[in-house]
PDB file of C-alpha atoms in Angstrom:
ATOM      1  CA  MET A 247      13.349  17.106 -16.993  1.00  0.00           C
ATOM      2  CA  GLN A 248       9.292  16.017 -17.522  1.00  0.00           C
ATOM      3  CA  THR A 249       6.986  18.419 -15.954  1.00  0.00           C
ATOM      4  CA  GLY A 250       3.169  17.259 -15.546  1.00  0.00           C
ATOM      5  CA  PRO A 251       1.601  15.834 -12.272  1.00  0.00           C
ATOM      6  CA  ILE A 252       3.245  14.113  -9.294  1.00  0.00           C
ATOM      7  CA  GLY A 253       0.079  12.978  -7.395  1.00  0.00           C
ATOM      8  CA  GLY A 254      -3.511  13.561  -6.825  1.00  0.00           C
ATOM      9  CA  THR A 255      -5.111  10.299  -8.847  1.00  0.00           C
ATOM     10  CA  VAL A 256      -4.532   6.668  -7.801  1.00  0.00           C
ATOM     11  CA  TYR A 257      -6.409   3.441  -9.995  1.00  0.00           C
ATOM     12  CA  PHE A 258      -6.930   0.761  -7.108  1.00  0.00           C
ATOM     13  CA  LYS A 259      -7.840  -3.102  -8.439  1.00  0.00           C
ATOM     14  CA  ILE A 260      -7.896  -5.670  -6.437  1.00  0.00           C
ATOM     15  CA  ASP A 261      -8.032  -9.023  -8.177  1.00  0.00           C
ATOM     16  CA  GLY A 262      -9.571  -7.071 -11.127  1.00  0.00           C
ATOM     17  CA  ALA A 263     -11.740  -4.951  -9.634  1.00  0.00           C
ATOM     18  CA  GLN A 264     -11.671  -1.004  -9.367  1.00  0.00           C
ATOM     19  CA  TYR A 265     -12.707   0.836  -5.725  1.00  0.00           C
ATOM     20  CA  SER A 266     -12.249   4.497  -5.419  1.00  0.00           C
ATOM     21  CA  VAL A 267     -10.064   5.796  -2.549  1.00  0.00           C
ATOM     22  CA  GLY A 268     -10.456   8.971  -0.714  1.00  0.00           C
ATOM     23  CA  GLY A 269      -8.396  11.516   0.542  1.00  0.00           C
ATOM     24  CA  LYS A 270      -5.437   8.415   1.393  1.00  0.00           C
ATOM     25  CA  PHE A 271      -3.105   6.221  -0.262  1.00  0.00           C
ATOM     26  CA  THR A 272       0.192   5.193   0.742  1.00  0.00           C
ATOM     27  CA  PHE A 273       2.527   2.630  -0.047  1.00  0.00           C
ATOM     28  CA  LYS A 274       5.815   1.526   1.392  1.00  0.00           C
ATOM     29  CA  PRO A 275       8.000  -0.101  -1.623  1.00  0.00           C
ATOM     30  CA  ALA A 276      11.371  -0.629   0.407  1.00  0.00           C
ATOM     31  CA  LYS A 277      12.472  -4.366   1.354  1.00  0.00           C
ATOM     32  CA  VAL A 278      14.845  -2.955   4.362  1.00  0.00           C
ATOM     33  CA  SER A 279      15.510  -0.541   6.620  1.00  0.00           C
ATOM     34  CA  ARG A 280      18.973   0.176   7.223  1.00  0.00           C
ATOM     35  CA  GLU A 281      20.380   1.577  11.275  1.00  0.00           C
ATOM     36  CA  PRO A 282      23.724   2.958  10.757  1.00  0.00           C
ATOM     37  CA  LYS A 283      26.280   1.804  13.372  1.00  0.00           C
ATOM     38  CA  VAL A 284      29.657   3.406  14.289  1.00  0.00           C
ATOM     39  CA  GLY A 285      32.651   1.698  15.942  1.00  0.00           C
ATOM     40  CA  LEU A 286      34.887   3.231  18.207  1.00  0.00           C
ATOM     41  CA  SER A 287      37.266   3.325  14.764  1.00  0.00           C
ATOM     42  CA  GLY A 288      34.648   5.475  13.563  1.00  0.00           C
ATOM     43  CA  THR A 289      33.924   3.977  10.183  1.00  0.00           C
ATOM     44  CA  PRO A 290      30.375   3.990   9.565  1.00  0.00           C
ATOM     45  CA  ASN A 291      28.388   0.856   9.504  1.00  0.00           C
ATOM     46  CA  TYR A 292      25.223  -0.689   9.596  1.00  0.00           C
ATOM     47  CA  THR A 293      22.646  -3.177  10.712  1.00  0.00           C
ATOM     48  CA  GLU A 294      19.946  -4.191   7.665  1.00  0.00           C
ATOM     49  CA  LYS A 295      16.339  -6.132   8.424  1.00  0.00           C
ATOM     50  CA  PRO A 296      13.848  -6.977   6.053  1.00  0.00           C
ATOM     51  CA  VAL A 297      10.645  -4.773   6.404  1.00  0.00           C
ATOM     52  CA  VAL A 298       6.952  -5.094   5.213  1.00  0.00           C
ATOM     53  CA  GLN A 299       6.277  -4.006   2.039  1.00  0.00           C
ATOM     54  CA  GLN A 300       2.177  -2.307   2.558  1.00  0.00           C
ATOM     55  CA  VAL A 301      -0.078  -0.220   0.733  1.00  0.00           C
ATOM     56  CA  ASP A 302      -2.051   1.549   3.437  1.00  0.00           C
ATOM     57  CA  CYS A 303      -4.957   3.853   1.022  1.00  0.00           C
ATOM     58  CA  GLU A 304      -8.593   5.162   2.647  1.00  0.00           C
ATOM     59  CA  LEU A 305     -11.391   3.279   0.691  1.00  0.00           C
ATOM     60  CA  GLN A 306     -15.113   4.995  -0.280  1.00  0.00           C
ATOM     61  CA  HIS A 307     -17.638   2.994   0.822  1.00  0.00           C
ATOM     62  CA  THR A 308     -19.768   2.540  -2.204  1.00  0.00           C
ATOM     63  CA  ALA A 309     -22.449   0.578  -2.758  1.00  0.00           C
ATOM     64  CA  ASP A 310     -20.223  -1.792  -4.282  1.00  0.00           C
ATOM     65  CA  LEU A 311     -17.536  -2.370  -1.016  1.00  0.00           C
ATOM     66  CA  ASP A 312     -18.827  -4.799   1.457  1.00  0.00           C
ATOM     67  CA  PRO A 313     -16.769  -4.050   4.625  1.00  0.00           C
ATOM     68  CA  MET A 314     -17.055  -7.305   5.890  1.00  0.00           C
ATOM     69  CA  ASN A 315     -15.153  -9.212   3.284  1.00  0.00           C
ATOM     70  CA  LEU A 316     -12.488  -7.097   3.215  1.00  0.00           C
ATOM     71  CA  ASN A 317     -10.834  -9.194   6.426  1.00  0.00           C
ATOM     72  CA  ASP A 318     -11.653 -12.354   4.215  1.00  0.00           C
ATOM     73  CA  LEU A 319      -8.653 -10.924   1.822  1.00  0.00           C
ATOM     74  CA  LYS A 320      -5.714 -13.290   1.552  1.00  0.00           C
ATOM     75  CA  GLY A 321      -3.848 -14.340  -1.533  1.00  0.00           C
ATOM     76  CA  VAL A 322      -5.331 -11.161  -3.463  1.00  0.00           C
ATOM     77  CA  THR A 323      -3.444  -9.245  -5.990  1.00  0.00           C
ATOM     78  CA  LEU A 324      -3.284  -5.110  -5.697  1.00  0.00           C
ATOM     79  CA  THR A 325      -2.640  -3.519  -8.593  1.00  0.00           C
ATOM     80  CA  PHE A 326      -2.332   0.571  -8.613  1.00  0.00           C
ATOM     81  CA  GLU A 327      -1.656   3.258 -10.936  1.00  0.00           C
ATOM     82  CA  LEU A 328      -0.455   6.426  -9.884  1.00  0.00           C
ATOM     83  CA  VAL A 329      -0.614   9.766 -11.948  1.00  0.00           C
ATOM     84  CA  ASN A 330       2.723   9.925 -13.391  1.00  0.00           C
ATOM     85  CA  GLY A 331       2.237   6.806 -14.731  1.00  0.00           C
ATOM     86  CA  GLN A 332       4.037   4.482 -12.456  1.00  0.00           C
ATOM     87  CA  SER A 333       2.695   1.540 -11.809  1.00  0.00           C
ATOM     88  CA  TYR A 334       2.631  -1.145  -8.808  1.00  0.00           C
ATOM     89  CA  LEU A 335       1.538  -4.496  -8.182  1.00  0.00           C
ATOM     90  CA  LEU A 336       1.337  -6.251  -4.485  1.00  0.00           C
ATOM     91  CA  SER A 337       1.453 -10.109  -5.490  1.00  0.00           C
ATOM     92  CA  ASN A 338      -0.059 -12.290  -2.293  1.00  0.00           C
ATOM     93  CA  ALA A 339      -1.329  -9.460  -0.145  1.00  0.00           C
ATOM     94  CA  TYR A 340      -4.349  -9.771   2.708  1.00  0.00           C
ATOM     95  CA  GLN A 341      -5.423  -7.371   4.838  1.00  0.00           C
ATOM     96  CA  SER A 342      -3.655  -6.720   7.821  1.00  0.00           C
ATOM     97  CA  GLY A 343      -4.178  -6.039  10.976  1.00  0.00           C
ATOM     98  CA  GLU A 344      -8.489  -3.821  12.338  1.00  0.00           C
ATOM     99  CA  TYR A 345     -10.352  -1.475  10.144  1.00  0.00           C
ATOM    100  CA  GLU A 346     -13.352   0.559  10.688  1.00  0.00           C
ATOM    101  CA  VAL A 347     -15.870   2.432   8.779  1.00  0.00           C
ATOM    102  CA  ASP A 348     -16.307   6.057   9.058  1.00  0.00           C
ATOM    103  CA  ALA A 349     -20.282   6.196   8.129  1.00  0.00           C
ATOM    104  CA  ALA A 350     -19.955   9.911   8.714  1.00  0.00           C
ATOM    105  CA  GLU A 351     -17.241  10.363   6.104  1.00  0.00           C
ATOM    106  CA  GLY A 352     -17.981   7.131   3.850  1.00  0.00           C
ATOM    107  CA  SER A 353     -14.375   5.866   4.318  1.00  0.00           C
ATOM    108  CA  ILE A 354     -12.689   2.564   5.409  1.00  0.00           C
ATOM    109  CA  PRO A 355      -9.086   3.160   6.489  1.00  0.00           C
ATOM    110  CA  VAL A 356      -7.223  -0.055   5.542  1.00  0.00           C
ATOM    111  CA  THR A 357      -3.787  -1.991   5.395  1.00  0.00           C
ATOM    112  CA  PHE A 358      -2.950  -4.498   2.896  1.00  0.00           C
ATOM    113  CA  VAL A 359       1.030  -6.219   3.410  1.00  0.00           C
ATOM    114  CA  GLY A 360       2.500  -8.425   0.112  1.00  0.00           C
ATOM    115  CA  VAL A 361       5.582  -8.226  -2.071  1.00  0.00           C
ATOM    116  CA  MET A 362       5.688  -5.293  -3.898  1.00  0.00           C
ATOM    117  CA  THR A 363       6.803  -5.052  -7.743  1.00  0.00           C
ATOM    118  CA  ARG A 364       6.574  -2.190 -11.135  1.00  0.00           C
ATOM    119  CA  ASN A 365       3.906  -3.241 -12.824  1.00  0.00           C
TER     120      ASN A 365
END
């Protein structure tokens, strides 16, 4: 069993440009959602539906990040490397939903949607 850090550091890039991540970075790698169904015979089955793969992160509002440009991000490639050595790619990604700049905290919570693979 390997020991070492399992969280706390992430390196995040959009089309090769690295950005600073604040206190939140989560991602949803699942491709499907399964809901259990049990028939009258007691046999367990399930339904399966595709789900959106996405990254939810809190970007730091640094001088090199213009929040006006985030909404224009479509067809971009996101890469992120975790402290445990795993790295992922979110391709053909786009910024999804609304976002707002928290000027007091210097952060911008934003969501990206695309197709995720291990890098």
